[in-house]
Amino acid sequence: MKSCVVALTVASLLVAGSAFASEELLKSNNCMVCHKMAEKAMGPSVADIAKANADTSAEDLAKFIKEGGKSEKYEGIAMPMPPQANVSDEDALAMAEWIKTQAAPAEEEEAPAAAE
């Protein structure tokens, strides 16, 4: 029984740690200079990137991270993203996979008022 509890605890720490490590990976690659988690800065927020790329593969998003460029997916962002050639292919893919999990939950639509 104790070994089961220990195994579950270790597994939950690994899962929780992977999300934190990915945000740290963005920070260590200077992504957070232009991107914030929930609000637009020089670049779109991480949440907006996730939402805009919901149908984009992690591999294609990783390629965009590496190559940079202009995307029409974001309103009010005039500056193209510069290429990030110093980011390894593995890190770019890990960041892309994590970013895709960061979409803000959709706001619930208000229910129409009941007719009297």
Backbone atoms as SQL, in Angstrom:
CREATE TABLE atoms (id INTEGER PRIMARY KEY, chain TEXT, resi INTEGER, resn TEXT, atom TEXT, x REAL, y REAL, z REAL);
INSERT INTO atoms VALUES
  (1, 'A', 1, 'MET', 'N', 0.826, -1.194, 0.000),
  (2, 'A', 1, 'MET', 'CA', 0.000, 0.000, 0.000),
  (3, 'A', 1, 'MET', 'C', 0.869, 1.257, 0.000),
  (4, 'A', 2, 'LYS', 'N', 1.922, 1.252, 0.852),
  (5, 'A', 2, 'LYS', 'CA', 2.799, 2.418, 0.914),
  (6, 'A', 2, 'LYS', 'C', 3.468, 2.673, -0.432),
  (7, 'A', 3, 'SER', 'N', 3.891, 1.611, -1.099),
  (8, 'A', 3, 'SER', 'CA', 4.565, 1.791, -2.386),
  (9, 'A', 3, 'SER', 'C', 3.611, 2.367, -3.420),
  (10, 'A', 4, 'CYS', 'N', 2.335, 2.024, -3.333),
  (11, 'A', 4, 'CYS', 'CA', 1.332, 2.579, -4.246),
  (12, 'A', 4, 'CYS', 'C', 1.179, 4.087, -4.022),
  (13, 'A', 5, 'VAL', 'N', 1.124, 4.483, -2.758),
  (14, 'A', 5, 'VAL', 'CA', 0.982, 5.901, -2.418),
  (15, 'A', 5, 'VAL', 'C', 2.212, 6.673, -2.878),
  (16, 'A', 6, 'VAL', 'N', 3.385, 6.111, -2.645),
  (17, 'A', 6, 'VAL', 'CA', 4.628, 6.760, -3.063),
  (18, 'A', 6, 'VAL', 'C', 4.667, 6.905, -4.578),
  (19, 'A', 7, 'ALA', 'N', 4.292, 5.865, -5.301),
  (20, 'A', 7, 'ALA', 'CA', 4.304, 5.910, -6.763),
  (21, 'A', 7, 'ALA', 'C', 3.339, 6.967, -7.285),
  (22, 'A', 8, 'LEU', 'N', 2.145, 7.049, -6.711),
  (23, 'A', 8, 'LEU', 'CA', 1.179, 8.069, -7.132),
  (24, 'A', 8, 'LEU', 'C', 1.673, 9.474, -6.818),
  (25, 'A', 9, 'THR', 'N', 2.305, 9.650, -5.676),
  (26, 'A', 9, 'THR', 'CA', 2.843, 10.961, -5.307),
  (27, 'A', 9, 'THR', 'C', 3.934, 11.392, -6.281),
  (28, 'A', 10, 'VAL', 'N', 4.840, 10.472, -6.583),
  (29, 'A', 10, 'VAL', 'CA', 5.927, 10.775, -7.526),
  (30, 'A', 10, 'VAL', 'C', 5.354, 11.098, -8.900),
  (31, 'A', 11, 'ALA', 'N', 4.389, 10.323, -9.353),
  (32, 'A', 11, 'ALA', 'CA', 3.776, 10.564, -10.673),
  (33, 'A', 11, 'ALA', 'C', 3.101, 11.926, -10.717),
  (34, 'A', 12, 'SER', 'N', 2.390, 12.295, -9.656),
  (35, 'A', 12, 'SER', 'CA', 1.716, 13.600, -9.663),
  (36, 'A', 12, 'SER', 'C', 2.720, 14.745, -9.641),
  (37, 'A', 13, 'LEU', 'N', 3.823, 14.574, -8.945),
  (38, 'A', 13, 'LEU', 'CA', 4.861, 15.604, -8.940),
  (39, 'A', 13, 'LEU', 'C', 5.506, 15.745, -10.310),
  (40, 'A', 14, 'LEU', 'N', 5.706, 14.633, -10.986),
  (41, 'A', 14, 'LEU', 'CA', 6.283, 14.691, -12.331),
  (42, 'A', 14, 'LEU', 'C', 5.352, 15.406, -13.294),
  (43, 'A', 15, 'VAL', 'N', 4.066, 15.135, -13.224),
  (44, 'A', 15, 'VAL', 'CA', 3.099, 15.789, -14.103),
  (45, 'A', 15, 'VAL', 'C', 3.044, 17.278, -13.788),
  (46, 'A', 16, 'ALA', 'N', 2.948, 17.632, -12.518),
  (47, 'A', 16, 'ALA', 'CA', 2.898, 19.045, -12.136),
  (48, 'A', 16, 'ALA', 'C', 4.201, 19.738, -12.505),
  (49, 'A', 17, 'GLY', 'N', 5.307, 19.048, -12.331),
  (50, 'A', 17, 'GLY', 'CA', 6.606, 19.639, -12.642),
  (51, 'A', 17, 'GLY', 'C', 6.809, 19.895, -14.113),
  (52, 'A', 18, 'SER', 'N', 6.204, 19.080, -14.980),
  (53, 'A', 18, 'SER', 'CA', 6.418, 19.267, -16.412),
  (54, 'A', 18, 'SER', 'C', 5.798, 20.567, -16.901),
  (55, 'A', 19, 'ALA', 'N', 4.640, 20.955, -16.378),
  (56, 'A', 19, 'ALA', 'CA', 4.024, 22.224, -16.780),
  (57, 'A', 19, 'ALA', 'C', 4.883, 23.383, -16.317),
  (58, 'A', 20, 'PHE', 'N', 5.378, 23.308, -15.089),
  (59, 'A', 20, 'PHE', 'CA', 6.227, 24.366, -14.560),
  (60, 'A', 20, 'PHE', 'C', 7.520, 24.453, -15.362),
  (61, 'A', 21, 'ALA', 'N', 8.094, 23.306, -15.684),
  (62, 'A', 21, 'ALA', 'CA', 9.339, 23.283, -16.442),
  (63, 'A', 21, 'ALA', 'C', 9.146, 23.918, -17.813),
  (64, 'A', 22, 'SER', 'N', 7.996, 23.744, -18.418),
  (65, 'A', 22, 'SER', 'CA', 7.768, 24.325, -19.730),
  (66, 'A', 22, 'SER', 'C', 7.654, 25.846, -19.666),
  (67, 'A', 23, 'GLU', 'N', 6.988, 26.362, -18.638),
  (68, 'A', 23, 'GLU', 'CA', 6.960, 27.818, -18.486),
  (69, 'A', 23, 'GLU', 'C', 8.372, 28.324, -18.235),
  (70, 'A', 24, 'GLU', 'N', 9.119, 27.595, -17.447),
  (71, 'A', 24, 'GLU', 'CA', 10.512, 27.963, -17.208),
  (72, 'A', 24, 'GLU', 'C', 11.318, 27.892, -18.500),
  (73, 'A', 25, 'LEU', 'N', 10.991, 26.952, -19.355),
  (74, 'A', 25, 'LEU', 'CA', 11.673, 26.827, -20.642),
  (75, 'A', 25, 'LEU', 'C', 11.411, 28.060, -21.496),
  (76, 'A', 26, 'LEU', 'N', 10.191, 28.571, -21.491),
  (77, 'A', 26, 'LEU', 'CA', 9.888, 29.810, -22.211),
  (78, 'A', 26, 'LEU', 'C', 10.696, 30.968, -21.638),
  (79, 'A', 27, 'LYS', 'N', 10.760, 31.034, -20.325),
  (80, 'A', 27, 'LYS', 'CA', 11.523, 32.108, -19.679),
  (81, 'A', 27, 'LYS', 'C', 13.006, 31.999, -20.016),
  (82, 'A', 28, 'SER', 'N', 13.545, 30.781, -19.966),
  (83, 'A', 28, 'SER', 'CA', 14.982, 30.615, -20.205),
  (84, 'A', 28, 'SER', 'C', 15.362, 30.884, -21.662),
  (85, 'A', 29, 'ASN', 'N', 14.388, 30.822, -22.566),
  (86, 'A', 29, 'ASN', 'CA', 14.646, 31.125, -23.975),
  (87, 'A', 29, 'ASN', 'C', 14.218, 32.547, -24.337),
  (88, 'A', 30, 'ASN', 'N', 13.960, 33.358, -23.326),
  (89, 'A', 30, 'ASN', 'CA', 13.602, 34.783, -23.477),
  (90, 'A', 30, 'ASN', 'C', 12.280, 35.028, -24.197),
  (91, 'A', 31, 'CYS', 'N', 11.411, 34.028, -24.255),
  (92, 'A', 31, 'CYS', 'CA', 10.101, 34.211, -24.897),
  (93, 'A', 31, 'CYS', 'C', 9.257, 35.232, -24.131),
  (94, 'A', 32, 'MET', 'N', 9.429, 35.250, -22.813),
  (95, 'A', 32, 'MET', 'CA', 8.587, 36.091, -21.973),
  (96, 'A', 32, 'MET', 'C', 8.972, 37.572, -22.056),
  (97, 'A', 33, 'VAL', 'N', 10.010, 37.886, -22.802),
  (98, 'A', 33, 'VAL', 'CA', 10.341, 39.288, -23.054),
  (99, 'A', 33, 'VAL', 'C', 9.246, 39.916, -23.916),
  (100, 'A', 34, 'CYS', 'N', 8.751, 39.167, -24.886),
  (101, 'A', 34, 'CYS', 'CA', 7.720, 39.673, -25.806),
  (102, 'A', 34, 'CYS', 'C', 6.329, 39.103, -25.545),
  (103, 'A', 35, 'HIS', 'N', 6.243, 37.967, -24.875),
  (104, 'A', 35, 'HIS', 'CA', 4.962, 37.298, -24.645),
  (105, 'A', 35, 'HIS', 'C', 4.693, 37.201, -23.151),
  (106, 'A', 36, 'LYS', 'N', 3.470, 37.488, -22.743),
  (107, 'A', 36, 'LYS', 'CA', 3.028, 37.305, -21.366),
  (108, 'A', 36, 'LYS', 'C', 2.052, 36.137, -21.354),
  (109, 'A', 37, 'MET', 'N', 1.740, 35.618, -20.200),
  (110, 'A', 37, 'MET', 'CA', 0.871, 34.446, -20.122),
  (111, 'A', 37, 'MET', 'C', -0.554, 34.748, -20.581),
  (112, 'A', 38, 'ALA', 'N', -1.148, 35.832, -20.075),
  (113, 'A', 38, 'ALA', 'CA', -2.578, 36.053, -20.334),
  (114, 'A', 38, 'ALA', 'C', -2.905, 37.374, -21.008),
  (115, 'A', 39, 'GLU', 'N', -1.920, 38.219, -21.210),
  (116, 'A', 39, 'GLU', 'CA', -2.215, 39.505, -21.834),
  (117, 'A', 39, 'GLU', 'C', -1.232, 39.818, -22.952),
  (118, 'A', 40, 'LYS', 'N', -1.723, 40.540, -23.932),
  (119, 'A', 40, 'LYS', 'CA', -0.892, 40.910, -25.076),
  (120, 'A', 40, 'LYS', 'C', 0.202, 41.868, -24.611),
  (121, 'A', 41, 'ALA', 'N', 1.375, 41.695, -25.118),
  (122, 'A', 41, 'ALA', 'CA', 2.498, 42.600, -24.864),
  (123, 'A', 41, 'ALA', 'C', 3.038, 42.995, -26.238),
  (124, 'A', 42, 'MET', 'N', 4.325, 42.886, -26.453),
  (125, 'A', 42, 'MET', 'CA', 4.882, 43.133, -27.778),
  (126, 'A', 42, 'MET', 'C', 4.376, 42.061, -28.756),
  (127, 'A', 43, 'GLY', 'N', 4.194, 40.861, -28.225),
  (128, 'A', 43, 'GLY', 'CA', 3.633, 39.753, -28.997),
  (129, 'A', 43, 'GLY', 'C', 2.341, 39.291, -28.357),
  (130, 'A', 44, 'PRO', 'N', 1.650, 38.363, -28.992),
  (131, 'A', 44, 'PRO', 'CA', 0.400, 37.862, -28.416),
  (132, 'A', 44, 'PRO', 'C', 0.669, 37.087, -27.123),
  (133, 'A', 45, 'SER', 'N', -0.343, 36.995, -26.274),
  (134, 'A', 45, 'SER', 'CA', -0.198, 36.239, -25.030),
  (135, 'A', 45, 'SER', 'C', -0.072, 34.745, -25.346),
  (136, 'A', 46, 'VAL', 'N', 0.471, 34.015, -24.405),
  (137, 'A', 46, 'VAL', 'CA', 0.581, 32.563, -24.558),
  (138, 'A', 46, 'VAL', 'C', -0.820, 31.964, -24.726),
  (139, 'A', 47, 'ALA', 'N', -1.796, 32.470, -23.965),
  (140, 'A', 47, 'ALA', 'CA', -3.174, 31.978, -24.083),
  (141, 'A', 47, 'ALA', 'C', -3.733, 32.244, -25.479),
  (142, 'A', 48, 'ASP', 'N', -3.458, 33.430, -26.037),
  (143, 'A', 48, 'ASP', 'CA', -3.932, 33.750, -27.388),
  (144, 'A', 48, 'ASP', 'C', -3.252, 32.883, -28.443),
  (145, 'A', 49, 'ILE', 'N', -1.976, 32.603, -28.246),
  (146, 'A', 49, 'ILE', 'CA', -1.251, 31.729, -29.180),
  (147, 'A', 49, 'ILE', 'C', -1.874, 30.333, -29.152),
  (148, 'A', 50, 'ALA', 'N', -2.169, 29.848, -27.953),
  (149, 'A', 50, 'ALA', 'CA', -2.779, 28.521, -27.826),
  (150, 'A', 50, 'ALA', 'C', -4.137, 28.488, -28.512),
  (151, 'A', 51, 'LYS', 'N', -4.936, 29.503, -28.286),
  (152, 'A', 51, 'LYS', 'CA', -6.278, 29.545, -28.875),
  (153, 'A', 51, 'LYS', 'C', -6.195, 29.636, -30.405),
  (154, 'A', 52, 'ALA', 'N', -5.327, 30.500, -30.910),
  (155, 'A', 52, 'ALA', 'CA', -5.205, 30.704, -32.357),
  (156, 'A', 52, 'ALA', 'C', -4.610, 29.488, -33.063),
  (157, 'A', 53, 'ASN', 'N', -3.895, 28.666, -32.318),
  (158, 'A', 53, 'ASN', 'CA', -3.224, 27.509, -32.920),
  (159, 'A', 53, 'ASN', 'C', -3.822, 26.186, -32.480),
  (160, 'A', 54, 'ALA', 'N', -5.081, 26.216, -32.066),
  (161, 'A', 54, 'ALA', 'CA', -5.739, 24.988, -31.613),
  (162, 'A', 54, 'ALA', 'C', -5.725, 23.909, -32.694),
  (163, 'A', 55, 'ASP', 'N', -5.835, 24.321, -33.958),
  (164, 'A', 55, 'ASP', 'CA', -5.853, 23.354, -35.064),
  (165, 'A', 55, 'ASP', 'C', -4.492, 23.212, -35.745),
  (166, 'A', 56, 'THR', 'N', -3.467, 23.820, -35.175),
  (167, 'A', 56, 'THR', 'CA', -2.109, 23.745, -35.717),
  (168, 'A', 56, 'THR', 'C', -1.363, 22.644, -34.976),
  (169, 'A', 57, 'SER', 'N', -0.600, 21.847, -35.683),
  (170, 'A', 57, 'SER', 'CA', 0.169, 20.798, -35.009),
  (171, 'A', 57, 'SER', 'C', 1.292, 21.423, -34.180),
  (172, 'A', 58, 'ALA', 'N', 1.690, 20.721, -33.151),
  (173, 'A', 58, 'ALA', 'CA', 2.807, 21.183, -32.325),
  (174, 'A', 58, 'ALA', 'C', 4.070, 21.311, -33.172),
  (175, 'A', 59, 'GLU', 'N', 4.218, 20.423, -34.143),
  (176, 'A', 59, 'GLU', 'CA', 5.395, 20.476, -35.017),
  (177, 'A', 59, 'GLU', 'C', 5.401, 21.757, -35.858),
  (178, 'A', 60, 'ASP', 'N', 4.233, 22.149, -36.387),
  (179, 'A', 60, 'ASP', 'CA', 4.162, 23.384, -37.173),
  (180, 'A', 60, 'ASP', 'C', 4.383, 24.614, -36.300),
  (181, 'A', 61, 'LEU', 'N', 3.859, 24.590, -35.074),
  (182, 'A', 61, 'LEU', 'CA', 4.080, 25.705, -34.161),
  (183, 'A', 61, 'LEU', 'C', 5.558, 25.786, -33.775),
  (184, 'A', 62, 'ALA', 'N', 6.193, 24.646, -33.552),
  (185, 'A', 62, 'ALA', 'CA', 7.627, 24.619, -33.238),
  (186, 'A', 62, 'ALA', 'C', 8.438, 25.178, -34.406),
  (187, 'A', 63, 'LYS', 'N', 8.029, 24.857, -35.624),
  (188, 'A', 63, 'LYS', 'CA', 8.717, 25.382, -36.809),
  (189, 'A', 63, 'LYS', 'C', 8.591, 26.904, -36.853),
  (190, 'A', 64, 'PHE', 'N', 7.400, 27.430, -36.524),
  (191, 'A', 64, 'PHE', 'CA', 7.206, 28.884, -36.498),
  (192, 'A', 64, 'PHE', 'C', 8.077, 29.517, -35.413),
  (193, 'A', 65, 'ILE', 'N', 8.189, 28.862, -34.260),
  (194, 'A', 65, 'ILE', 'CA', 9.059, 29.373, -33.192),
  (195, 'A', 65, 'ILE', 'C', 10.484, 29.502, -33.718),
  (196, 'A', 66, 'LYS', 'N', 10.958, 28.475, -34.399),
  (197, 'A', 66, 'LYS', 'CA', 12.334, 28.468, -34.899),
  (198, 'A', 66, 'LYS', 'C', 12.554, 29.461, -36.040),
  (199, 'A', 67, 'GLU', 'N', 11.601, 29.527, -36.986),
  (200, 'A', 67, 'GLU', 'CA', 11.785, 30.334, -38.195),
  (201, 'A', 67, 'GLU', 'C', 11.263, 31.757, -38.069),
  (202, 'A', 68, 'GLY', 'N', 10.332, 31.981, -37.150),
  (203, 'A', 68, 'GLY', 'CA', 9.736, 33.305, -37.000),
  (204, 'A', 68, 'GLY', 'C', 8.846, 33.644, -38.180),
  (205, 'A', 69, 'GLY', 'N', 8.426, 34.885, -38.237),
  (206, 'A', 69, 'GLY', 'CA', 7.593, 35.333, -39.339),
  (207, 'A', 69, 'GLY', 'C', 6.390, 36.115, -38.861),
  (208, 'A', 70, 'LYS', 'N', 5.556, 36.477, -39.806),
  (209, 'A', 70, 'LYS', 'CA', 4.333, 37.249, -39.527),
  (210, 'A', 70, 'LYS', 'C', 3.151, 36.308, -39.613),
  (211, 'A', 71, 'SER', 'N', 2.242, 36.437, -38.674),
  (212, 'A', 71, 'SER', 'CA', 1.032, 35.625, -38.694),
  (213, 'A', 71, 'SER', 'C', -0.178, 36.545, -38.704),
  (214, 'A', 72, 'GLU', 'N', -1.154, 36.207, -39.492),
  (215, 'A', 72, 'GLU', 'CA', -2.396, 36.976, -39.569),
  (216, 'A', 72, 'GLU', 'C', -3.381, 36.556, -38.483),
  (217, 'A', 73, 'LYS', 'N', -2.975, 35.650, -37.604),
  (218, 'A', 73, 'LYS', 'CA', -3.872, 35.120, -36.582),
  (219, 'A', 73, 'LYS', 'C', -4.099, 36.089, -35.415),
  (220, 'A', 74, 'TYR', 'N', -3.284, 37.119, -35.308),
  (221, 'A', 74, 'TYR', 'CA', -3.330, 37.981, -34.124),
  (222, 'A', 74, 'TYR', 'C', -3.584, 39.423, -34.529),
  (223, 'A', 75, 'GLU', 'N', -4.678, 39.985, -34.026),
  (224, 'A', 75, 'GLU', 'CA', -4.987, 41.382, -34.317),
  (225, 'A', 75, 'GLU', 'C', -4.089, 42.290, -33.480),
  (226, 'A', 76, 'GLY', 'N', -3.665, 43.383, -34.079),
  (227, 'A', 76, 'GLY', 'CA', -2.905, 44.384, -33.351),
  (228, 'A', 76, 'GLY', 'C', -1.447, 44.048, -33.117),
  (229, 'A', 77, 'ILE', 'N', -0.942, 43.012, -33.756),
  (230, 'A', 77, 'ILE', 'CA', 0.479, 42.657, -33.633),
  (231, 'A', 77, 'ILE', 'C', 1.123, 42.951, -34.986),
  (232, 'A', 78, 'ALA', 'N', 1.822, 44.084, -35.053),
  (233, 'A', 78, 'ALA', 'CA', 2.396, 44.508, -36.331),
  (234, 'A', 78, 'ALA', 'C', 3.785, 43.913, -36.560),
  (235, 'A', 79, 'MET', 'N', 4.517, 43.676, -35.498),
  (236, 'A', 79, 'MET', 'CA', 5.905, 43.229, -35.621),
  (237, 'A', 79, 'MET', 'C', 5.970, 41.713, -35.823),
  (238, 'A', 80, 'PRO', 'N', 6.670, 41.264, -36.856),
  (239, 'A', 80, 'PRO', 'CA', 6.821, 39.814, -37.036),
  (240, 'A', 80, 'PRO', 'C', 7.723, 39.231, -35.947),
  (241, 'A', 81, 'MET', 'N', 7.513, 37.968, -35.644),
  (242, 'A', 81, 'MET', 'CA', 8.363, 37.302, -34.662),
  (243, 'A', 81, 'MET', 'C', 9.712, 37.022, -35.299),
  (244, 'A', 82, 'PRO', 'N', 10.790, 37.426, -34.617),
  (245, 'A', 82, 'PRO', 'CA', 12.114, 37.137, -35.173),
  (246, 'A', 82, 'PRO', 'C', 12.435, 35.646, -35.066),
  (247, 'A', 83, 'PRO', 'N', 13.245, 35.114, -35.973),
  (248, 'A', 83, 'PRO', 'CA', 13.634, 33.708, -35.894),
  (249, 'A', 83, 'PRO', 'C', 14.345, 33.425, -34.567),
  (250, 'A', 84, 'GLN', 'N', 14.108, 32.252, -34.033),
  (251, 'A', 84, 'GLN', 'CA', 14.736, 31.833, -32.774),
  (252, 'A', 84, 'GLN', 'C', 15.678, 30.664, -33.055),
  (253, 'A', 85, 'ALA', 'N', 16.697, 30.940, -33.849),
  (254, 'A', 85, 'ALA', 'CA', 17.627, 29.899, -34.290),
  (255, 'A', 85, 'ALA', 'C', 18.411, 29.286, -33.134),
  (256, 'A', 86, 'ASN', 'N', 18.524, 30.016, -32.016),
  (257, 'A', 86, 'ASN', 'CA', 19.277, 29.500, -30.874),
  (258, 'A', 86, 'ASN', 'C', 18.487, 28.473, -30.061),
  (259, 'A', 87, 'VAL', 'N', 17.190, 28.346, -30.324),
  (260, 'A', 87, 'VAL', 'CA', 16.350, 27.371, -29.619),
  (261, 'A', 87, 'VAL', 'C', 16.513, 26.013, -30.303),
  (262, 'A', 88, 'SER', 'N', 16.802, 24.987, -29.518),
  (263, 'A', 88, 'SER', 'CA', 16.962, 23.646, -30.101),
  (264, 'A', 88, 'SER', 'C', 15.616, 23.148, -30.630),
  (265, 'A', 89, 'ASP', 'N', 15.669, 22.216, -31.561),
  (266, 'A', 89, 'ASP', 'CA', 14.448, 21.619, -32.100),
  (267, 'A', 89, 'ASP', 'C', 13.625, 20.970, -30.987),
  (268, 'A', 90, 'GLU', 'N', 14.314, 20.304, -30.052),
  (269, 'A', 90, 'GLU', 'CA', 13.626, 19.636, -28.946),
  (270, 'A', 90, 'GLU', 'C', 12.930, 20.638, -28.043),
  (271, 'A', 91, 'ASP', 'N', 13.616, 21.742, -27.717),
  (272, 'A', 91, 'ASP', 'CA', 13.013, 22.771, -26.868),
  (273, 'A', 91, 'ASP', 'C', 11.844, 23.449, -27.574),
  (274, 'A', 92, 'ALA', 'N', 11.990, 23.723, -28.862),
  (275, 'A', 92, 'ALA', 'CA', 10.903, 24.358, -29.615),
  (276, 'A', 92, 'ALA', 'C', 9.665, 23.470, -29.603),
  (277, 'A', 93, 'LEU', 'N', 9.852, 22.172, -29.788),
  (278, 'A', 93, 'LEU', 'CA', 8.719, 21.256, -29.772),
  (279, 'A', 93, 'LEU', 'C', 8.115, 21.154, -28.374),
  (280, 'A', 94, 'ALA', 'N', 8.949, 21.092, -27.351),
  (281, 'A', 94, 'ALA', 'CA', 8.439, 21.029, -25.974),
  (282, 'A', 94, 'ALA', 'C', 7.646, 22.290, -25.643),
  (283, 'A', 95, 'MET', 'N', 8.148, 23.451, -26.065),
  (284, 'A', 95, 'MET', 'CA', 7.428, 24.700, -25.814),
  (285, 'A', 95, 'MET', 'C', 6.109, 24.722, -26.579),
  (286, 'A', 96, 'ALA', 'N', 6.133, 24.300, -27.833),
  (287, 'A', 96, 'ALA', 'CA', 4.914, 24.293, -28.648),
  (288, 'A', 96, 'ALA', 'C', 3.858, 23.378, -28.040),
  (289, 'A', 97, 'GLU', 'N', 4.273, 22.197, -27.610),
  (290, 'A', 97, 'GLU', 'CA', 3.322, 21.264, -26.996),
  (291, 'A', 97, 'GLU', 'C', 2.713, 21.867, -25.734),
  (292, 'A', 98, 'TRP', 'N', 3.533, 22.517, -24.924),
  (293, 'A', 98, 'TRP', 'CA', 3.040, 23.118, -23.689),
  (294, 'A', 98, 'TRP', 'C', 2.142, 24.320, -23.984),
  (295, 'A', 99, 'ILE', 'N', 2.555, 25.164, -24.920),
  (296, 'A', 99, 'ILE', 'CA', 1.753, 26.347, -25.275),
  (297, 'A', 99, 'ILE', 'C', 0.357, 25.919, -25.695),
  (298, 'A', 100, 'LYS', 'N', 0.244, 24.848, -26.464),
  (299, 'A', 100, 'LYS', 'CA', -1.067, 24.397, -26.946),
  (300, 'A', 100, 'LYS', 'C', -2.001, 23.997, -25.803),
  (301, 'A', 101, 'THR', 'N', -1.465, 23.744, -24.621),
  (302, 'A', 101, 'THR', 'CA', -2.305, 23.387, -23.470),
  (303, 'A', 101, 'THR', 'C', -2.752, 24.614, -22.674),
  (304, 'A', 102, 'GLN', 'N', -2.320, 25.789, -23.078),
  (305, 'A', 102, 'GLN', 'CA', -2.532, 26.985, -22.261),
  (306, 'A', 102, 'GLN', 'C', -3.685, 27.875, -22.712),
  (307, 'A', 103, 'ALA', 'N', -4.552, 27.399, -23.574),
  (308, 'A', 103, 'ALA', 'CA', -5.694, 28.208, -24.023),
  (309, 'A', 103, 'ALA', 'C', -6.580, 28.530, -22.826),
  (310, 'A', 104, 'ALA', 'N', -6.978, 29.791, -22.721),
  (311, 'A', 104, 'ALA', 'CA', -7.883, 30.194, -21.644),
  (312, 'A', 104, 'ALA', 'C', -9.226, 29.517, -21.872),
  (313, 'A', 105, 'PRO', 'N', -9.879, 29.109, -20.803),
  (314, 'A', 105, 'PRO', 'CA', -11.198, 28.488, -20.994),
  (315, 'A', 105, 'PRO', 'C', -12.161, 29.466, -21.641),
  (316, 'A', 106, 'ALA', 'N', -13.003, 28.951, -22.511),
  (317, 'A', 106, 'ALA', 'CA', -13.985, 29.805, -23.187),
  (318, 'A', 106, 'ALA', 'C', -14.939, 30.382, -22.158),
  (319, 'A', 107, 'GLU', 'N', -15.254, 31.658, -22.339),
  (320, 'A', 107, 'GLU', 'CA', -16.201, 32.282, -21.426),
  (321, 'A', 107, 'GLU', 'C', -17.577, 31.687, -21.679),
  (322, 'A', 108, 'GLU', 'N', -18.264, 31.408, -20.596),
  (323, 'A', 108, 'GLU', 'CA', -19.604, 30.827, -20.739),
  (324, 'A', 108, 'GLU', 'C', -20.550, 31.884, -21.269),
  (325, 'A', 109, 'GLU', 'N', -21.352, 31.471, -22.232),
  (326, 'A', 109, 'GLU', 'CA', -22.346, 32.390, -22.778),
  (327, 'A', 109, 'GLU', 'C', -23.473, 32.517, -21.761),
  (328, 'A', 110, 'GLU', 'N', -24.002, 33.743, -21.669),
  (329, 'A', 110, 'GLU', 'CA', -25.113, 33.941, -20.751),
  (330, 'A', 110, 'GLU', 'C', -26.343, 33.242, -21.299),
  (331, 'A', 111, 'ALA', 'N', -27.027, 32.582, -20.411),
  (332, 'A', 111, 'ALA', 'CA', -28.261, 31.905, -20.825),
  (333, 'A', 111, 'ALA', 'C', -29.325, 32.960, -21.092),
  (334, 'A', 112, 'PRO', 'N', -30.111, 32.764, -22.132),
  (335, 'A', 112, 'PRO', 'CA', -31.168, 33.758, -22.406),
  (336, 'A', 112, 'PRO', 'C', -32.172, 33.774, -21.259),
  (337, 'A', 113, 'ALA', 'N', -32.723, 34.957, -21.015),
  (338, 'A', 113, 'ALA', 'CA', -33.696, 35.116, -19.931),
  (339, 'A', 113, 'ALA', 'C', -34.945, 34.311, -20.277),
  (340, 'A', 114, 'ALA', 'N', -35.493, 33.684, -19.263),
  (341, 'A', 114, 'ALA', 'CA', -36.702, 32.877, -19.461),
  (342, 'A', 114, 'ALA', 'C', -37.881, 33.786, -19.783),
  (343, 'A', 115, 'ALA', 'N', -38.697, 33.370, -20.715),
  (344, 'A', 115, 'ALA', 'CA', -39.894, 34.154, -21.083),
  (345, 'A', 115, 'ALA', 'C', -40.940, 33.997, -19.989),
  (346, 'A', 116, 'GLU', 'N', -41.579, 35.079, -19.685),
  (347, 'A', 116, 'GLU', 'CA', -42.592, 35.026, -18.631),
  (348, 'A', 116, 'GLU', 'C', -43.943, 34.803, -19.202);
